[in-house]
CSV table of C-alpha atoms and ligand atoms in Angstrom, one decimal:
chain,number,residue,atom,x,y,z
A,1,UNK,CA,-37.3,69.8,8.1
A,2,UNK,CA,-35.1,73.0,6.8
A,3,UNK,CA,-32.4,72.0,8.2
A,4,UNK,CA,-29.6,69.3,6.4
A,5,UNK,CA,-27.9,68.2,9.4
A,6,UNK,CA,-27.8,64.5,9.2
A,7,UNK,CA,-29.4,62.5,6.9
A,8,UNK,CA,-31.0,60.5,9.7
A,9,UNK,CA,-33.2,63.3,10.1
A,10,UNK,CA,-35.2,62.8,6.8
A,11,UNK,CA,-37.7,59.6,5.6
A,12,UNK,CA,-37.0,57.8,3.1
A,13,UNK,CA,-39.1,59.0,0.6
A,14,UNK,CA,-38.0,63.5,1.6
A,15,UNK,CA,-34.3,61.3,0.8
A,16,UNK,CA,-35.6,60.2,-2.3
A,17,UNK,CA,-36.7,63.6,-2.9
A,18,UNK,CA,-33.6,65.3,-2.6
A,19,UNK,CA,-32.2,62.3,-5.2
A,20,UNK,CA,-34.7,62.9,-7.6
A,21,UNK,CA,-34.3,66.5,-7.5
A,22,UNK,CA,-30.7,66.2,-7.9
A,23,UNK,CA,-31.3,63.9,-10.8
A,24,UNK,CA,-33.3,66.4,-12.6
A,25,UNK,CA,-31.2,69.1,-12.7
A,26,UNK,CA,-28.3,67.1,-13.7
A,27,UNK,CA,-29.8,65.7,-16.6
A,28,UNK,CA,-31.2,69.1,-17.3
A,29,UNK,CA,-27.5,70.5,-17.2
A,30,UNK,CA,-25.4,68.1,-19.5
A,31,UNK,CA,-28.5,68.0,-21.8
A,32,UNK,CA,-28.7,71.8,-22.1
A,33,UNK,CA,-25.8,73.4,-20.4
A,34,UNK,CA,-27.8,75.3,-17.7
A,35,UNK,CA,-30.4,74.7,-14.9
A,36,UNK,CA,-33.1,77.1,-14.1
A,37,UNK,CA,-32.9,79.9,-12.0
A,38,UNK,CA,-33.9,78.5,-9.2
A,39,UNK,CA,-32.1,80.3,-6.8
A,40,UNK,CA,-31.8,84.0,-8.3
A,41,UNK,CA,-30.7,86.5,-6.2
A,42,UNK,CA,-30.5,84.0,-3.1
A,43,UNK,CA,-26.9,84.0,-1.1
A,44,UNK,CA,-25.3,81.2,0.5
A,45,UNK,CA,-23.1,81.5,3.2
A,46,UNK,CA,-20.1,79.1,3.5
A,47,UNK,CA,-18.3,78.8,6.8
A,48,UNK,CA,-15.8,77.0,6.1
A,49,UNK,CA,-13.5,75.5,9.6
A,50,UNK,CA,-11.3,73.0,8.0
A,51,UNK,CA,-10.0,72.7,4.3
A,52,UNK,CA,-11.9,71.7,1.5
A,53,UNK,CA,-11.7,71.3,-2.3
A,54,UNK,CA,-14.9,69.6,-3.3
A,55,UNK,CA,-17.1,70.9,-0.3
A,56,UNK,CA,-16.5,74.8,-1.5
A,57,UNK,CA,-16.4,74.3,-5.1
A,58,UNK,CA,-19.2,72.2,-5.5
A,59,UNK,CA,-20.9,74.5,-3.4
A,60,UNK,CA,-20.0,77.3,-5.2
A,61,UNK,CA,-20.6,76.2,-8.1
A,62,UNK,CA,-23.9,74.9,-7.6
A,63,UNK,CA,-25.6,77.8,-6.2
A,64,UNK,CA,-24.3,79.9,-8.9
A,65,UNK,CA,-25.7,77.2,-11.4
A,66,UNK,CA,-29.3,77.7,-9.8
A,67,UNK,CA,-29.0,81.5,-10.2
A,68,UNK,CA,-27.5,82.5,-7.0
A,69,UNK,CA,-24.5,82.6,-5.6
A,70,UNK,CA,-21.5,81.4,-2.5
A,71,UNK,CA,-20.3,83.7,0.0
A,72,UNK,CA,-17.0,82.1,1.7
A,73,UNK,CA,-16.4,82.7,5.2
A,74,UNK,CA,-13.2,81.6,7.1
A,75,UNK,CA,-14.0,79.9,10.4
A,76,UNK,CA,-10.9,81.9,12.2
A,77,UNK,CA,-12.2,84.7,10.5
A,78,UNK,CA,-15.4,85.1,12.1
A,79,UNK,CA,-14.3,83.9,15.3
A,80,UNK,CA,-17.1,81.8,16.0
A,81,UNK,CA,-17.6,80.8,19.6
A,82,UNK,CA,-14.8,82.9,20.6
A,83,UNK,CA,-15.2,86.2,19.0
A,84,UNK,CA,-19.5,85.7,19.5
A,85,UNK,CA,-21.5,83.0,20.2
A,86,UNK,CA,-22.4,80.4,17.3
A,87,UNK,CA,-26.5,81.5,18.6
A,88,UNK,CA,-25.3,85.0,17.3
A,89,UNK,CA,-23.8,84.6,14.0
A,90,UNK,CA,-26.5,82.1,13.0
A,91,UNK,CA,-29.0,84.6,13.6
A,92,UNK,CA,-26.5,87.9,12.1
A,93,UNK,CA,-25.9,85.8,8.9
A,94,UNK,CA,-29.8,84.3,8.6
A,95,UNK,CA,-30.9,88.1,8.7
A,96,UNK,CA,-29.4,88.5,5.8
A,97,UNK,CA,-28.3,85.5,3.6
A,98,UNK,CA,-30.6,83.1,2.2
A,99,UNK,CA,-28.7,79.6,3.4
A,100,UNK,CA,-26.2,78.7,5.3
A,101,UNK,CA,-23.5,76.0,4.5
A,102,UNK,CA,-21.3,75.2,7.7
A,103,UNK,CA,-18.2,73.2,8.0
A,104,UNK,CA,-16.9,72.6,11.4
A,105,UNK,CA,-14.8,70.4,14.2
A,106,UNK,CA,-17.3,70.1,16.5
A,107,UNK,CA,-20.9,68.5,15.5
A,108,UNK,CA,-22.5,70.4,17.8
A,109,UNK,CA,-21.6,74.0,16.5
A,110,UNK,CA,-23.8,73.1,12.9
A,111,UNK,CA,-26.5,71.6,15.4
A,112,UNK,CA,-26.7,75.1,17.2
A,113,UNK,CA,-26.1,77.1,14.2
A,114,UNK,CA,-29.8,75.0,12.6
A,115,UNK,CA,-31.2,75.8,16.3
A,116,UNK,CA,-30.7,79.4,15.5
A,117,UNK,CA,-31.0,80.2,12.0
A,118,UNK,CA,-34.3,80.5,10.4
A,119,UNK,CA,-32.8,79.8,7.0
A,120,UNK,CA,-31.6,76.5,5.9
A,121,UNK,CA,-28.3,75.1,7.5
A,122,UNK,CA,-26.6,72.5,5.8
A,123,UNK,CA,-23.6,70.4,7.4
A,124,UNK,CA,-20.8,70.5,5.1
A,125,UNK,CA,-19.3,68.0,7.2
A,126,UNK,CA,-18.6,67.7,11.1
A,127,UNK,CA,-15.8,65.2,13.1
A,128,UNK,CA,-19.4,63.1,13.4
A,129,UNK,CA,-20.9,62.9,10.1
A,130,UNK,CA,-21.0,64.1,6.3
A,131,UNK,CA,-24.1,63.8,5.4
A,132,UNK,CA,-23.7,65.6,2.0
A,133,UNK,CA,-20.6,62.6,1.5
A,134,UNK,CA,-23.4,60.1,1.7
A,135,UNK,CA,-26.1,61.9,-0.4
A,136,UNK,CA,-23.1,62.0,-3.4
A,137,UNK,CA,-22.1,58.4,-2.8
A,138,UNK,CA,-25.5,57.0,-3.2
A,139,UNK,CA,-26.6,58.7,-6.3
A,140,UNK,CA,-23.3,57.3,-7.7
A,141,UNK,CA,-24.0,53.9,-6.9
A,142,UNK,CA,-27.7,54.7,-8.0
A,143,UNK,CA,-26.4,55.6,-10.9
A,144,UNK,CA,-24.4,52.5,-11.3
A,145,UNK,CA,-26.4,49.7,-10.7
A,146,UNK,CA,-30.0,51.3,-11.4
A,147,UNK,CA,-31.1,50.6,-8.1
A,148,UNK,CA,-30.6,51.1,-4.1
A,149,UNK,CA,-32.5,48.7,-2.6
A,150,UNK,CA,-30.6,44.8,-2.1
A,151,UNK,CA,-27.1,46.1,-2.9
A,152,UNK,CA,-24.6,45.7,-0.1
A,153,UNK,CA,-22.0,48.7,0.6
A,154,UNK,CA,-18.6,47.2,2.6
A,155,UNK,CA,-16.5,50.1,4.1
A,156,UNK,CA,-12.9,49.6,5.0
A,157,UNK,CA,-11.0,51.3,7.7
A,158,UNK,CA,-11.9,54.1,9.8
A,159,UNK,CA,-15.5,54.0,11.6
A,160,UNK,CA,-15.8,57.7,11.0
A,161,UNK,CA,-17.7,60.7,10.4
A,162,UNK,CA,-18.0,59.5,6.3
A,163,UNK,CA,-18.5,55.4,7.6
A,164,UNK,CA,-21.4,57.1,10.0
A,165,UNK,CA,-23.3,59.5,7.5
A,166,UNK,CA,-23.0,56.3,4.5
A,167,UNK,CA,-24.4,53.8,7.0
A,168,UNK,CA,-27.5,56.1,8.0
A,169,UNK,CA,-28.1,56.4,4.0
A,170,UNK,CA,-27.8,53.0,3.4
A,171,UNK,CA,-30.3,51.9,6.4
A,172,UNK,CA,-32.7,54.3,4.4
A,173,UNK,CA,-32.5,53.0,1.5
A,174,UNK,CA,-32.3,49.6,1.6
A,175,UNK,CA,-28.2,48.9,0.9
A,176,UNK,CA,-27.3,46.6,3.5
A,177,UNK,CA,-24.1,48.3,5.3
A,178,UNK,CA,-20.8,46.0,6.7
A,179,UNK,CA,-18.0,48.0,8.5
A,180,UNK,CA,-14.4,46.6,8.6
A,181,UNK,CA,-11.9,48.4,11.1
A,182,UNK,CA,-9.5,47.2,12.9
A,183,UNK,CA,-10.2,47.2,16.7
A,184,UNK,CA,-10.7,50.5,18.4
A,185,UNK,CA,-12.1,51.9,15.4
A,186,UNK,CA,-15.5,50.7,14.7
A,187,UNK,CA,-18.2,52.7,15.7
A,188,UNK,CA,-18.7,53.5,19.6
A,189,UNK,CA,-21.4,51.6,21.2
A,190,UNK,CA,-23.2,54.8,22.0
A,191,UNK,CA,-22.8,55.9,18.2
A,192,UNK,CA,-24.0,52.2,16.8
A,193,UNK,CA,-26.8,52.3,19.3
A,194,UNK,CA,-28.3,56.1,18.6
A,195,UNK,CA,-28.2,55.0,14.9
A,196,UNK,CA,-29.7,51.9,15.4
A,197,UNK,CA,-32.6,53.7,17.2
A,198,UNK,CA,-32.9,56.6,14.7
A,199,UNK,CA,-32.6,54.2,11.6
A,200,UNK,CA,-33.4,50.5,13.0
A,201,UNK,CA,-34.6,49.3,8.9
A,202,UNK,CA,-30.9,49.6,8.6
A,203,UNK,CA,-28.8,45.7,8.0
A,204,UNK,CA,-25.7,46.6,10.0
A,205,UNK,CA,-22.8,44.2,10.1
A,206,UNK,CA,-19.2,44.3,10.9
A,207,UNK,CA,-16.2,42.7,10.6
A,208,UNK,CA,-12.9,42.2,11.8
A,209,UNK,CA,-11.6,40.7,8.7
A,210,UNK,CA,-11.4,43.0,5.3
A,211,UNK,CA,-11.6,40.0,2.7
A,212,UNK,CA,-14.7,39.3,4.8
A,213,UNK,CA,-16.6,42.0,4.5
A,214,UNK,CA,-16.0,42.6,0.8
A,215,UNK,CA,-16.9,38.9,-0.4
A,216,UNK,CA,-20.7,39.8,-1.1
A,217,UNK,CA,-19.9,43.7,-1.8
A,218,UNK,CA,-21.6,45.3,-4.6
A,219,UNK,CA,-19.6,48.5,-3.5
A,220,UNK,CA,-16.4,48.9,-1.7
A,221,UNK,CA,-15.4,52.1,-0.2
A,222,UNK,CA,-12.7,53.7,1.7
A,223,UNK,CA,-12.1,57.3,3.4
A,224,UNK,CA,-8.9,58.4,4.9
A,225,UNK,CA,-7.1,56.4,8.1
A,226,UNK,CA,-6.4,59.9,9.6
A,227,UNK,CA,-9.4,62.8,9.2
A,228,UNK,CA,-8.8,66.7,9.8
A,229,UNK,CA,-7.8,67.2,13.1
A,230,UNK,CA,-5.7,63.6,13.6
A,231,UNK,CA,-2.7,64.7,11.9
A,232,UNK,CA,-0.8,64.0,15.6
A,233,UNK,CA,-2.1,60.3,15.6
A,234,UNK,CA,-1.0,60.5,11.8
A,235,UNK,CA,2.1,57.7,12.0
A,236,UNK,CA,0.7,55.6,14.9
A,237,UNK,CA,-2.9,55.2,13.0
A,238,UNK,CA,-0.6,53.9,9.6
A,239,UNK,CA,0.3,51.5,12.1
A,240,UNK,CA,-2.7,50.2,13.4
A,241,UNK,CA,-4.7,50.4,10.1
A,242,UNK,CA,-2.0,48.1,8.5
A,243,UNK,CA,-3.9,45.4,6.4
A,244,UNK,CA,-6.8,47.2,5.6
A,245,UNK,CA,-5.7,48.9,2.6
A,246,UNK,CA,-8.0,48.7,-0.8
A,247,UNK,CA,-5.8,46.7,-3.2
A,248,UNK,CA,-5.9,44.4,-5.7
A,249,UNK,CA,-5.3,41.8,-3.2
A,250,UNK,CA,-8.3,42.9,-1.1
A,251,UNK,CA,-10.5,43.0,-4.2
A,252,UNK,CA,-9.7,39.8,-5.6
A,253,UNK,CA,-12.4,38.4,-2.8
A,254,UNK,CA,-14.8,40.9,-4.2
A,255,UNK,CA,-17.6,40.4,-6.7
A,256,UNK,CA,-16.0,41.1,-9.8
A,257,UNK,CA,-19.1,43.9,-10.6
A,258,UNK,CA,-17.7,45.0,-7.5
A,259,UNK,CA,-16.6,49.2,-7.9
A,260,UNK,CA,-15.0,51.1,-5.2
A,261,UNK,CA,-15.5,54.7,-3.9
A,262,UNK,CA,-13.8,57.4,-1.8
A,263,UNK,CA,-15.0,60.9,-0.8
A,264,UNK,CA,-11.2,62.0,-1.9
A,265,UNK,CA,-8.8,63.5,-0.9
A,266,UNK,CA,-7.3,59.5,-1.3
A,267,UNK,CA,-4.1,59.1,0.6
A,268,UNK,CA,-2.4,56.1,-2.4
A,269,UNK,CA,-0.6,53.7,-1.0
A,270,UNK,CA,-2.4,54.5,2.7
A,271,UNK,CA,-6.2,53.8,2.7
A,272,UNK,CA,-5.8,52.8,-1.5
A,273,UNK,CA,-3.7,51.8,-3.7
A,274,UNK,CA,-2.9,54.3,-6.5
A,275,UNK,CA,-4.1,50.9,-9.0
A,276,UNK,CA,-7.2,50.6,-7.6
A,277,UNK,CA,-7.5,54.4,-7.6
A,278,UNK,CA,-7.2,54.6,-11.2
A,279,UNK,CA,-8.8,51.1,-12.1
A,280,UNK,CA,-11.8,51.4,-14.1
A,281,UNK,CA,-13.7,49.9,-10.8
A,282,UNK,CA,-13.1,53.2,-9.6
A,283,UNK,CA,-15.9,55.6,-9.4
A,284,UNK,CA,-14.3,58.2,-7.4
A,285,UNK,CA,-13.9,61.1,-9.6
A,286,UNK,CA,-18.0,60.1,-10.8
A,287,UNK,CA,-18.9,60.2,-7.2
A,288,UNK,CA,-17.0,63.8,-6.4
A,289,UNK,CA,-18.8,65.3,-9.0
A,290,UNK,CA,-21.8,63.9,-7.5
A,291,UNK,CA,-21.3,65.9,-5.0
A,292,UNK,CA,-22.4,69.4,-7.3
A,293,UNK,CA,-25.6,67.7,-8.0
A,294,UNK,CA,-26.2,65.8,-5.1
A,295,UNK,CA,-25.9,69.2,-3.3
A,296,UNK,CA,-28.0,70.7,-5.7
A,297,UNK,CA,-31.0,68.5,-5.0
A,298,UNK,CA,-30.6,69.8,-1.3
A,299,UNK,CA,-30.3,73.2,-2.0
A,300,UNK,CA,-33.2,73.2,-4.4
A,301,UNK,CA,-35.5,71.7,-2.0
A,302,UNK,CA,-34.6,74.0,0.7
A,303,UNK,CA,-33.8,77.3,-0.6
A,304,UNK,CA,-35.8,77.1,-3.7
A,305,UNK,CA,-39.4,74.8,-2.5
A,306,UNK,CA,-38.3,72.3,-4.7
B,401,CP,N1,-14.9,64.8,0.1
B,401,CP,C1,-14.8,66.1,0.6
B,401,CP,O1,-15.6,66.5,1.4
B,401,CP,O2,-13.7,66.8,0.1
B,401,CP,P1,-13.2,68.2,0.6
B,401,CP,O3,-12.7,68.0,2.0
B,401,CP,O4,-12.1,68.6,-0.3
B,401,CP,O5,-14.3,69.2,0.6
B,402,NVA,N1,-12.9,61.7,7.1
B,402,NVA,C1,-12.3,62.8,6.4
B,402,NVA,C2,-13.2,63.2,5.2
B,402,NVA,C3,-12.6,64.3,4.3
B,402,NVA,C4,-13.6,64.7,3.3
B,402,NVA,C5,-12.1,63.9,7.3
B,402,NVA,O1,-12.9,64.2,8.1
B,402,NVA,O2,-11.0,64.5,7.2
């Protein structure tokens, strides 16, 4: 596999891989203040459809940590699928970068981008998934709790493209997954059934009731009630999202071990409270610089044969 599209796509041990990897060349940076060069002279492209703040700097800054460096590409700029095809920019940029990071609306412009690039292609997040999210989020709570496998992950509020990518991870490595949403926003039947078939090891339940789903939670997360591209259904989500904020209220039926994550950016006083947001059970700020090394260990083992 080249390609890091979705992390259903890889075994659990090429997902342990990438972990590992990522591990390494953390340790190897805070103990010595550099990684080696792993990536000299290589060139990632960043295409970039939808705002970012973690995505492109962690991106950027990773790739320049293994000896290479980011090349950032507006979306409009390029005028993907409009301009030219996405088949013809994959293969203009692949002729001459060494890796391509894509960010986009539609899933299936990174899926066609991989189809036609014969260097790596990694999703930097799609309106379906975010698999680099997940790959962060798990080394966090790895690095938490010293161990995957028997912990159980409760996500509260929106069945999207973060709740998708987390539950696939999960299911991989043996973190039993519950989704809380109110009605209308779990997964789609066709969405819970394609994961079910790609990752069936994964303990899937969900549940209508918040304080429910985070009674036996080891880890409690949250992502936004409106994504990139909602902003119209903006006040009418607020609405239907009401009682499914993480608070102290909704913790106090957690585990007290219990710590909380979001991808950021954190809408306080929406999705989370700002107390819980800067409550030492937060590891949010851990898990977005998890994203750097996370990242890493996928750009390693791609571009660089790790
Ligand atoms: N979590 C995340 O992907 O953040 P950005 O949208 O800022 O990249
Ligand atoms: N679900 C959010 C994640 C942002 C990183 C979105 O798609 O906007």
């Amino acid at each position: 596999m080249n390609h890091f599209i979705a992390v259903s796509d890889f075994t659990t041990d090429q997902l342990r891989h990438f972990l590992d990897v990522a591990k390494r060349l953390k340790k190897q940076l805070k103990e010595t203040g550099r990684n080696d060069p792993i990536l000299a002279g290589k060139v990632l492209a960043m295409i970039f459809e939808k705002p970012s703040l973690r995505t492109r700097v962690s991106f950027d800054v990773g790739v320049a940590q293994l000896g290479g460096s980011g090349m950032y590409i507006k979306g409009e700029e390029i005028g993907w699928g409009k301009r030219e095809p996405v088949k013809d920019v994959a293969r203009v940029i692949a002729s001459m970068a060494d890796g391509i990071m894509a960010r986009t609306f539609e899933h299936e412009k990174v899926v066609e981008l991989a189809k036609y690039s014969k260097v790596p292609v990694i999703n930097g997040l799609t309106d379906f998934n975010h698999p680099c999210q997940a790959m962060a989020d798990i080394l966090t709570v790895e690095e938490k709790f010293g161990k995957l496998s028997g912990l159980t992950m409760a996500f509260i509020g929106d069945g999207n493209n973060v709740a998708r990518s987390l539950a696939s991870t999960c299911g991989r490595l043996g973190v039993r997954f519950i989704l809380a949403s109110p009605a209308g926003f779990e997964f789609s039947r066709d969405d819970a059934d394609q994961m079910m078939a790609k990752v069936p090891e994964l303990d899937f339940v969900t549940e209508s009731d918040p304080r429910e789903a985070v009674r036996e939670a080891d880890v409690v997360v949250t992502d936004t009630w409106v994504s990139m591209g909602q902003e119209a259904e903006k006040e009418q989500r607020i609405k239907q999202f009401a009682g499914f904020q993480v608070d102290d209220k909704l913790l106090a039926h957690a585990p007290k071990h219990a710590v909380v994550l979001h991808c950021l950016p954190a809408y306080r006083g929406l999705e989370i409270s700002d107390e819980v947001m800067e409550s030492p059970r937060s590891l949010v700020f851990q898990e977005a610089e998890n994203r750097l090394h996370a990242q890493k260990g996928i750009m390693a083992v791609l571009m660089g044969g790790m």
